[in-house]
């Protein structure tokens, strides 16, 4: 007989998980005590459960298997919800475990608000954000729930799962040999049978479409990495030569020095990337959910001159926002492997003319935030410089805001580098805890954090965790002294009334904060000093904090505005210039409001 909490930890270790992110409370002391008694798994004690959840997300994205975070009942569990939602939207397999009050003080279905202290029905709260969420009130069902939860977290479109373990259940003694399991059960077998195979007819159709296309483009989304299909994507590109653009989540699907890479598309994408996609005659969309940040608010105008093929594991994403000619429900990596096989004897079409066109777009429309005079720092150029100093295999963690978009537009990812972003949730405060999770998942590589002065204040407490563990995390704060992304929006749409972004916003001396945590820090306040300080910071071991001082008016440019097709970004090109550049007809002017 063993204690149930020991069984849970043993189960987690068997998944080859050696780090559990947590913030303690009475309701998870049994579980954490079970970790204490082993040397093959560590508690990573953070200072806020939201950070623990973000760290677990990053950990899973880097190890490709699973992340685990724990929290106590009530406030601890609720603090994890944003991180759980982030895993849900971005398809990350994570197991969240919450402690719960004893079953004899839990309200179950009674219509009373609460019986026990810190009792909260977390399962109902997270149901819409998880693939599986259960209160384990019967100790003998623990193996079943763990197996089912982890199976669901990883299978199909991955996502988060949560098990809520009452304290008396955690301390129950169970016989591991007598527990019913999920794997191999009729329910499991039925789920496995629902799996669909990629049809040969579809593959043959796609091969013909690729051969016939003159202006083909691949749009790589987050699903390429989620499925583990990055190597197959490169193989497809080398077989066919087809240019690749990415969504924000797909940025690390392909090394950026690959000659076929043409940048990030979307509302804050590069103009040349959007023009490349807009002029395609065949668009192969891989694991991308085509949200309005990518397509603009006019999905009917998106890739309107192209035959569109959409591959996604989630059938609900197919034909959901953009209508396509061929919708394929498949795991992207499996699809790519099958397509590469289909293309073994493929003769690629002549794409020279197409490359001349899109290289022309890139030359004529480079991405620059705003013309700046030295010593001011131009953020897009800064990103290019920073990326030159980052090493292969490093993980780049982006926060949310202008800092994220400058990086998305201009950071040049090298082979093997990953870029972690809170995509669907878009949660400020993500980057720092993500770096914590990423570096623990792969100790040999460091992480680079790119964050705003607003975002760093959201989970700034994790500087202590990073310093305590002496993790190789280089933190770059793009400090414009305001909540820049929303300030830019207010400048465009609210007559420059900067409520709560400038007016009423504050930021302390961040170098003194870094100092208080014992983290060495630098200031970059002059473009001429950029190279030297970046090099110095990157050459140091352990954490380093770099405060990059920008002008408050720094902007993300170009930017797509409401009701325009993605090729028509602000600042707008003259209509005749746009007409000259486009190989397909413009969207009617009357469709474009002032
Ligand atoms: C948790 C959370 N709250 C609010 C927002 C809305 N929001 C998006 S970007 C942004 C401003 C970010 O400012 P900062 O971190 O300084 O970065 P900058 O845009 O200046 O680079 C805000 C408030 C958000 N995305 N996440």
XYZ file of C-alpha atoms and ligand atoms in Angstrom:
620
model
C 0.000 0.000 0.000
C 1.290 3.487 -0.762
C 0.082 6.996 -0.139
C -1.883 8.392 -3.085
C 0.243 11.553 -3.275
C 3.352 9.319 -3.688
C 1.571 7.472 -6.496
C 0.806 10.752 -8.299
C 4.415 11.924 -8.157
C 5.724 8.529 -9.295
C 3.293 8.702 -12.223
C 4.597 12.136 -13.191
C 8.228 10.993 -12.995
C 7.373 8.065 -15.250
C 6.382 10.606 -17.882
C 10.044 11.767 -17.750
C 9.070 15.003 -16.042
C 11.666 16.201 -13.576
C 10.312 19.614 -12.648
C 7.004 20.560 -11.099
C 6.202 24.273 -10.939
C 4.281 25.189 -7.810
C 3.426 27.662 -5.100
C 2.594 25.891 -1.870
C -0.562 25.996 0.250
C -2.083 23.708 2.838
C -4.087 21.771 0.279
C -1.030 20.516 -1.668
C 1.382 19.841 1.193
C 0.969 16.070 0.845
C 1.862 16.204 -2.839
C 4.877 18.440 -2.279
C 6.031 16.273 0.595
C 5.985 13.358 -1.826
C 8.299 15.346 -4.132
C 10.596 16.180 -1.207
C 11.253 12.513 -0.609
C 12.689 11.861 -4.088
C 15.789 13.021 -5.879
C 14.576 12.452 -9.459
C 12.072 15.311 -9.473
C 12.274 18.896 -8.227
C 9.767 21.414 -7.008
C 10.359 24.739 -8.718
C 8.838 27.115 -6.220
C 7.612 30.283 -7.900
C 6.008 33.367 -6.375
C 2.669 33.361 -8.160
C 0.669 30.446 -9.554
C 0.193 32.256 -12.873
C 3.965 32.151 -13.364
C 4.002 28.478 -12.452
C 1.424 27.791 -15.154
C 3.313 29.835 -17.779
C 6.568 28.099 -16.818
C 4.913 24.686 -17.186
C 3.591 25.746 -20.594
C 7.055 26.728 -21.791
C 8.529 23.553 -20.302
C 6.072 21.445 -22.310
C 6.658 23.405 -25.492
C 10.384 22.828 -25.253
C 10.375 19.184 -24.115
C 7.553 18.337 -26.534
C 5.875 16.045 -23.988
C 4.253 17.595 -20.917
C 4.472 20.319 -18.311
C 3.174 20.026 -14.771
C 2.124 22.788 -12.372
C 0.458 22.576 -8.979
C -1.422 25.013 -6.810
C -3.371 24.995 -3.619
C -7.161 25.293 -3.494
C -9.054 28.578 -3.837
C -6.770 31.521 -4.661
C -3.904 29.278 -5.773
C -6.068 27.379 -8.224
C -7.723 30.533 -9.535
C -4.355 32.217 -10.032
C -3.463 29.472 -12.517
C -6.468 30.075 -14.751
C -4.766 32.527 -17.156
C -1.941 30.038 -17.709
C -4.410 27.198 -18.209
C -6.234 29.320 -20.777
C -2.957 30.071 -22.523
C -2.289 26.323 -22.910
C -5.826 25.843 -24.158
C -5.599 28.488 -26.876
C -2.054 27.579 -27.916
C -2.542 23.782 -27.761
C 0.044 22.924 -25.103
C -0.098 19.620 -23.183
C 0.046 20.460 -19.487
C -1.202 18.701 -16.386
C -2.451 21.083 -13.705
C -2.999 19.652 -10.257
C -4.888 21.566 -7.614
C -5.388 20.697 -3.986
C -8.952 20.770 -2.697
C -10.517 20.796 0.756
C -11.290 17.404 2.310
C -14.221 15.595 0.690
C -16.120 15.766 4.000
C -16.046 19.580 3.905
C -16.636 19.990 0.155
C -20.017 21.224 -0.997
C -20.343 18.966 -4.078
C -23.764 19.791 -5.643
C -25.247 21.616 -2.689
C -26.308 25.142 -3.669
C -24.306 26.749 -0.865
C -21.332 28.956 -1.827
C -18.660 27.329 0.267
C -18.282 24.980 3.230
C -14.521 24.589 3.649
C -11.915 27.370 3.867
C -10.513 28.248 0.419
C -12.951 25.828 -1.157
C -13.563 26.747 -4.799
C -15.096 24.657 -7.553
C -12.059 24.973 -9.835
C -13.233 22.137 -12.072
C -16.306 24.110 -13.163
C -14.200 27.252 -13.603
C -11.704 25.602 -15.965
C -14.047 23.234 -17.849
C -14.260 25.527 -20.889
C -10.446 25.895 -20.954
C -9.378 22.267 -20.590
C -9.620 18.964 -22.437
C -10.351 17.179 -19.157
C -11.009 18.490 -15.660
C -12.076 16.234 -12.802
C -12.396 16.267 -9.063
C -10.927 12.966 -7.881
C -13.178 12.074 -4.977
C -12.607 8.292 -5.211
C -8.971 7.434 -4.465
C -9.154 4.124 -6.321
C -9.794 6.024 -9.576
C -6.544 7.970 -9.476
C -4.732 5.841 -12.059
C -7.695 6.081 -14.456
C -7.857 9.882 -14.147
C -4.098 10.358 -14.506
C -3.882 8.113 -17.576
C -6.909 9.685 -19.199
C -5.803 13.226 -18.414
C -2.322 12.758 -19.858
C -3.616 10.845 -22.871
C -6.044 13.640 -23.684
C -3.486 16.377 -23.014
C -1.208 14.920 -25.679
C -3.494 13.379 -28.256
C -5.201 15.074 -31.186
C -4.978 18.818 -30.692
C -2.986 18.976 -27.445
C -4.145 21.046 -24.511
C -4.335 21.421 -20.748
C -5.993 19.078 -18.271
C -6.674 19.533 -14.562
C -7.113 17.136 -11.672
C -8.456 18.467 -8.392
C -7.301 16.334 -5.449
C -8.987 16.742 -2.042
C -6.595 16.566 0.896
C -8.074 13.391 2.363
C -7.787 11.722 -1.056
C -4.104 12.737 -1.287
C -3.346 11.009 1.987
C -5.403 7.838 1.321
C -3.363 4.646 1.110
C -3.937 2.699 -2.086
C -2.741 -0.531 -3.634
C -1.250 0.415 -7.027
C -1.844 -3.107 -8.369
C -5.570 -2.885 -7.852
C -6.358 0.386 -9.595
C -8.436 0.423 -12.779
C -6.646 2.129 -15.683
C -7.758 4.136 -18.714
C -5.238 2.941 -21.297
C -6.617 -0.115 -23.033
C -10.136 0.526 -21.743
C -13.047 0.481 -24.247
C -13.196 4.286 -23.958
C -9.532 4.592 -24.915
C -9.847 2.110 -27.791
C -12.823 4.028 -29.160
C -10.882 7.297 -29.035
C -7.973 5.714 -30.913
C -10.307 4.417 -33.622
C -11.667 7.901 -34.286
C -8.260 8.738 -35.775
C -8.416 9.484 -39.523
C -5.791 8.556 -42.097
C -4.582 11.018 -44.732
C -6.036 10.035 -48.096
C -3.793 9.232 -51.050
C -6.208 10.981 -53.355
C -5.765 14.217 -51.390
C -1.980 13.894 -51.503
C -2.041 13.334 -55.254
C -4.321 16.355 -55.728
C -1.972 18.530 -53.670
C 1.096 17.324 -55.590
C -0.622 18.328 -58.835
C -1.633 21.714 -57.415
C 1.967 22.343 -56.303
C 3.266 21.419 -59.740
C 0.791 23.716 -61.491
C 1.253 26.713 -59.222
C 3.329 29.682 -60.381
C 3.145 31.714 -57.168
C 2.832 29.154 -54.352
C 3.260 30.084 -50.690
C 3.267 28.042 -47.489
C 1.767 29.666 -44.402
C 3.319 27.935 -41.382
C 1.433 28.244 -38.112
C 2.029 27.107 -34.557
C 0.812 23.617 -35.457
C 4.083 22.927 -37.279
C 6.014 22.985 -33.987
C 3.196 21.537 -31.902
C 3.100 18.493 -34.138
C 6.897 18.215 -34.223
C 6.860 18.844 -37.975
C 9.605 21.476 -38.369
C 12.091 19.054 -39.974
C 9.445 17.838 -42.434
C 8.601 21.428 -43.318
C 12.247 22.089 -44.197
C 12.252 18.930 -46.297
C 9.146 20.081 -48.163
C 10.778 23.452 -48.781
C 13.958 21.871 -50.079
C 11.955 19.554 -52.369
C 9.739 22.271 -53.805
C 11.432 25.631 -53.178
C 8.098 27.099 -52.110
C 8.420 30.374 -50.149
C 7.255 30.289 -46.543
C 5.553 32.987 -44.499
C 4.519 32.391 -40.918
C 1.970 33.468 -38.394
C 3.186 34.870 -35.066
C 2.957 31.384 -33.565
C 4.693 29.831 -36.553
C 7.777 32.060 -36.416
C 10.050 29.295 -35.154
C 8.796 26.732 -37.658
C 11.725 27.513 -39.985
C 15.208 29.060 -39.605
C 15.091 32.632 -40.819
C 18.250 32.377 -42.894
C 16.482 29.856 -45.133
C 16.217 31.567 -48.555
C 12.542 30.531 -48.737
C 11.617 32.408 -45.526
C 9.629 35.583 -46.139
C 8.695 36.703 -42.653
C 5.645 37.042 -40.461
C 2.270 38.007 -41.880
C -0.687 39.626 -40.181
C -1.926 42.807 -38.596
C 1.580 43.617 -37.328
C 3.403 41.533 -39.898
C 5.874 42.805 -42.443
C 4.413 44.543 -45.454
C 6.528 42.367 -47.745
C 5.266 39.195 -46.029
C 1.655 40.244 -46.394
C 2.218 41.144 -50.050
C 3.829 37.775 -50.665
C 0.847 35.948 -49.248
C -1.701 38.248 -50.878
C -0.282 37.634 -54.361
C 0.006 33.867 -54.110
C -1.899 31.643 -56.508
C -1.675 28.624 -54.168
C -1.617 28.849 -50.394
C -0.823 25.807 -48.276
C -1.862 26.624 -44.702
C -0.228 24.375 -42.101
C -1.505 24.283 -38.525
C -2.719 27.842 -38.346
C -6.091 28.931 -37.041
C -6.279 32.010 -39.271
C -7.498 34.430 -36.630
C -8.275 38.018 -37.543
C -4.807 39.177 -36.435
C -3.570 37.211 -39.436
C -6.304 37.658 -41.971
C -7.397 41.166 -41.065
C -11.041 41.908 -40.413
C -11.878 40.955 -44.027
C -11.192 37.196 -44.245
C -13.028 37.161 -47.584
C -10.150 39.176 -49.063
C -7.433 36.921 -47.586
C -5.364 35.155 -50.274
C -8.264 35.850 -52.622
C -6.217 35.081 -55.730
C -5.087 31.708 -54.418
C -6.308 28.161 -54.312
C -6.299 27.522 -50.569
C -5.430 24.247 -48.842
C -5.782 24.091 -45.063
C -4.267 21.310 -42.934
C -5.169 21.186 -39.256
C -5.636 18.488 -36.624
C -8.742 20.241 -35.318
C -11.683 19.837 -37.717
C -13.381 22.832 -36.104
C -10.664 25.116 -37.469
C -11.246 24.023 -41.075
C -13.433 26.382 -43.110
C -14.127 28.254 -39.880
C -12.889 31.712 -40.831
C -11.427 31.431 -44.318
C -13.151 29.237 -46.874
C -10.713 26.856 -48.540
C -10.693 24.663 -51.631
C -9.241 21.645 -49.841
C -9.536 21.041 -46.097
C -7.473 18.248 -44.594
C -7.914 17.114 -41.030
C -4.519 15.736 -40.065
C -1.590 16.051 -37.742
C 0.681 18.516 -39.571
C 3.869 16.460 -39.056
C 2.189 13.300 -40.355
C 0.727 15.210 -43.282
C 4.121 16.672 -44.181
C 5.827 13.285 -43.939
C 3.198 11.783 -46.247
C 3.394 14.701 -48.682
C 7.193 14.531 -48.813
C 6.918 10.872 -49.673
C 4.370 11.668 -52.372
C 6.785 14.255 -53.797
C 9.786 11.939 -54.010
C 9.895 12.234 -57.814
C 8.522 15.781 -57.939
C 9.883 18.250 -60.480
C 9.532 21.664 -58.875
C 7.970 24.381 -61.034
C 10.145 27.276 -62.127
C 9.709 29.828 -59.333
C 12.425 32.271 -60.439
C 10.006 34.944 -61.555
C 8.017 34.593 -58.317
C 11.179 34.893 -56.204
C 12.186 38.005 -58.192
C 8.816 39.536 -57.303
C 8.855 38.750 -53.605
C 12.530 39.605 -53.134
C 11.580 42.928 -54.703
C 8.877 43.406 -52.065
C 11.385 42.679 -49.327
C 13.928 45.132 -50.765
C 11.417 47.901 -51.327
C 9.446 47.517 -48.087
C 11.799 46.762 -45.206
C 10.276 46.996 -41.741
C 11.240 50.080 -39.765
C 9.208 51.320 -36.799
C 9.726 55.066 -37.352
C 12.665 56.981 -38.746
C 14.857 57.734 -35.703
C 17.883 59.966 -35.313
C 20.874 58.655 -33.337
C 21.338 58.339 -30.402
C 17.708 57.073 -30.384
C 17.361 53.321 -30.708
C 15.342 52.006 -33.642
C 13.534 48.942 -32.231
C 13.426 46.832 -35.404
C 17.121 47.340 -35.972
C 17.722 46.514 -32.315
C 15.939 43.156 -32.778
C 18.100 42.291 -35.765
C 21.232 43.168 -33.782
C 20.110 41.169 -30.749
C 19.369 38.132 -32.886
C 22.875 38.259 -34.359
C 24.240 37.752 -30.843
C 21.964 34.850 -29.906
C 23.220 31.328 -30.233
C 21.773 28.290 -31.956
C 19.375 26.409 -29.716
C 18.533 29.387 -27.530
C 14.901 29.952 -26.630
C 13.508 33.429 -27.225
C 10.563 34.277 -24.965
C 8.401 37.191 -26.014
C 5.995 39.124 -23.867
C 3.068 41.070 -25.308
C 2.952 44.491 -26.887
C 5.133 46.491 -29.232
C 8.213 44.645 -27.971
C 6.660 41.393 -29.191
C 5.778 42.755 -32.603
C 9.215 44.309 -33.198
C 10.680 40.899 -32.395
C 8.110 39.093 -34.563
C 8.960 41.357 -37.485
C 12.714 41.609 -37.205
C 14.287 39.022 -34.859
C 16.114 36.560 -37.134
C 15.789 33.090 -35.626
C 18.660 30.718 -36.235
C 18.523 26.973 -36.742
C 17.175 25.216 -33.659
C 16.139 28.410 -31.920
C 12.649 28.410 -30.491
C 10.390 31.389 -29.938
C 7.764 31.145 -27.203
C 4.793 33.487 -27.312
C 1.477 33.670 -25.514
C -0.440 33.669 -28.780
C -4.165 33.236 -28.308
C -4.248 34.492 -24.722
C -1.813 37.347 -25.396
C -0.995 37.561 -21.695
C 1.382 40.235 -20.479
C 3.733 38.750 -17.902
C 4.337 35.595 -19.953
C 7.942 36.001 -21.081
C 9.825 35.898 -17.770
C 8.186 32.732 -16.364
C 8.328 31.172 -19.835
C 12.103 31.586 -19.761
C 12.145 29.879 -16.385
C 10.305 26.853 -17.787
C 12.259 26.786 -21.045
C 15.691 26.814 -19.428
C 14.732 24.053 -17.011
C 13.407 21.917 -19.851
C 16.731 22.174 -21.657
C 19.489 23.110 -19.273
C 22.217 23.340 -21.901
C 20.540 26.247 -23.711
C 19.807 29.657 -22.339
C 16.796 31.870 -22.896
C 16.388 35.437 -24.054
C 13.442 37.434 -22.723
C 12.069 40.345 -24.733
C 9.535 42.328 -22.750
C 8.113 45.807 -22.242
C 8.432 47.909 -19.096
C 4.725 47.227 -18.460
C 4.867 43.476 -19.019
C 7.910 42.929 -16.819
C 5.991 44.417 -13.893
C 3.258 41.771 -14.200
C 5.380 38.826 -13.035
C 8.515 40.655 -11.925
C 8.655 38.539 -8.753
C 10.080 35.650 -10.796
C 13.377 37.517 -11.065
C 13.977 35.994 -7.644
C 13.299 32.448 -8.901
C 15.581 32.939 -11.886
C 18.313 34.475 -9.705
C 17.969 31.775 -7.019
C 18.376 29.013 -9.615
C 21.044 31.031 -11.453
C 19.394 30.312 -14.787
C 20.988 31.549 -18.027
C 18.224 34.041 -18.833
C 19.108 37.310 -20.598
C 16.325 39.818 -20.077
C 15.905 42.712 -22.510
C 13.356 45.352 -21.548
C 12.196 47.522 -24.425
C 11.499 50.436 -22.103
C 9.404 53.153 -23.720
C 8.087 54.369 -20.371
C 4.491 53.538 -21.256
C 2.122 50.741 -22.214
C 3.184 51.305 -25.779
C 0.944 49.017 -27.784
C -2.246 50.469 -26.342
C -0.798 53.988 -26.369
C -0.228 53.637 -30.114
C -3.860 52.534 -30.453
C -5.031 55.542 -28.422
C -2.914 57.838 -30.582
C -4.610 56.429 -33.693
C -8.203 56.140 -32.530
C -8.623 58.291 -29.364
C -7.071 61.572 -30.440
C -3.928 60.885 -28.420
C -5.746 60.740 -25.067
C -3.372 58.371 -23.301
C -5.416 57.327 -20.278
C -3.722 54.583 -18.242
C -0.930 54.049 -20.768
C 0.965 57.280 -20.088
C -1.408 59.193 -17.804
C -1.519 57.246 -14.559
C 1.150 54.749 -15.616
C 4.421 54.321 -13.770
C 7.550 52.231 -13.818
C 10.285 52.185 -11.190
C 14.033 52.240 -11.823
C 14.320 48.725 -13.240
C 18.092 48.524 -12.848
C 17.704 49.071 -9.117
C 15.074 46.312 -9.069
C 17.482 43.936 -10.856
C 20.143 44.955 -8.370
C 17.833 44.109 -5.451
C 17.477 40.585 -6.838
C 21.256 40.339 -7.281
C 21.048 40.293 -11.088
C 23.736 42.253 -12.965
C 22.229 44.906 -15.200
C 22.999 47.314 -18.033
C 21.351 50.324 -19.619
C 21.349 50.882 -23.371
C 20.410 54.505 -24.060
C 22.382 55.146 -27.230
C 22.234 53.240 -30.522
C 26.011 53.460 -30.712
C 26.359 51.392 -27.526
C 23.927 48.664 -28.531
C 26.299 46.126 -30.077
C 28.849 46.335 -27.304
C 26.396 45.968 -24.425
C 24.441 43.159 -26.058
C 27.690 41.266 -26.631
C 28.776 41.838 -23.035
C 25.413 40.733 -21.615
C 25.264 37.639 -23.787
C 28.765 36.578 -22.826
C 27.938 36.461 -19.096
C 26.763 33.319 -17.377
C 23.605 33.324 -15.269
C 20.861 35.924 -15.488
C 21.477 39.411 -16.875
C 19.069 42.350 -17.098
C 19.325 44.921 -19.893
C 17.171 48.044 -19.779
C 16.842 49.383 -23.345
C 15.634 52.992 -23.235
C 13.394 53.914 -26.163
C 11.566 57.058 -27.099
C 8.047 57.084 -25.717
C 6.588 57.685 -29.177
C 8.094 54.442 -30.538
C 5.626 52.738 -32.861
C 5.033 49.424 -34.540
C 4.936 49.948 -38.262
C 3.427 48.931 -40.563
C 0.079 48.053 -39.053
C -3.102 46.765 -40.575
C -6.173 48.856 -39.868
C -9.789 47.766 -39.749
C -11.454 46.740 -43.016
C -8.359 46.673 -45.206
C -6.977 43.568 -46.910
C -3.617 42.488 -45.464
C -1.517 43.932 -48.309
C -2.884 47.415 -47.654
C -1.193 48.363 -44.382
C -0.866 51.722 -42.658
C 1.029 53.921 -43.471
C -0.777 53.294 -46.740
C 0.967 53.175 -50.073
C -0.447 55.472 -52.743
C -3.208 53.622 -54.533
C -1.347 53.502 -57.852
C 1.817 52.228 -56.173
C -0.165 49.419 -54.535
C -1.805 48.671 -57.876
C 1.609 48.455 -59.565
C 2.902 46.064 -56.900
C -0.080 43.748 -56.881
C -0.380 40.864 -59.317
C -4.068 40.437 -58.515
C -6.893 42.965 -58.499
C -7.206 45.401 -55.600
C -10.160 45.212 -53.278
C -12.691 47.767 -54.551
C -12.041 51.199 -53.133
C -15.635 51.601 -52.070
C -15.101 48.621 -49.775
C -12.440 50.523 -47.877
C -13.892 53.032 -45.426
C -11.886 56.170 -44.522
C -2.560 40.572 -18.643
C -2.812 41.591 -19.705
N -3.396 42.770 -19.395
C -3.603 43.697 -20.356
C -3.256 43.460 -21.658
C -3.539 44.495 -22.738
N -2.294 44.997 -23.331
C -1.793 44.502 -24.475
S -0.357 45.197 -24.929
C -0.375 46.217 -23.589
C 0.730 47.208 -23.353
C 2.031 46.540 -23.121
O 2.939 47.476 -22.602
P 4.437 47.096 -22.352
O 4.538 45.822 -21.627
O 5.146 48.239 -21.749
O 4.970 46.801 -23.810
P 5.075 47.778 -25.084
O 3.799 47.647 -25.841
O 5.303 49.170 -24.585
O 6.226 47.210 -25.840
C -1.510 45.999 -22.812
C -1.851 46.764 -21.580
C -2.684 42.194 -21.945
N -2.355 41.836 -23.191
N -2.443 41.311 -20.957
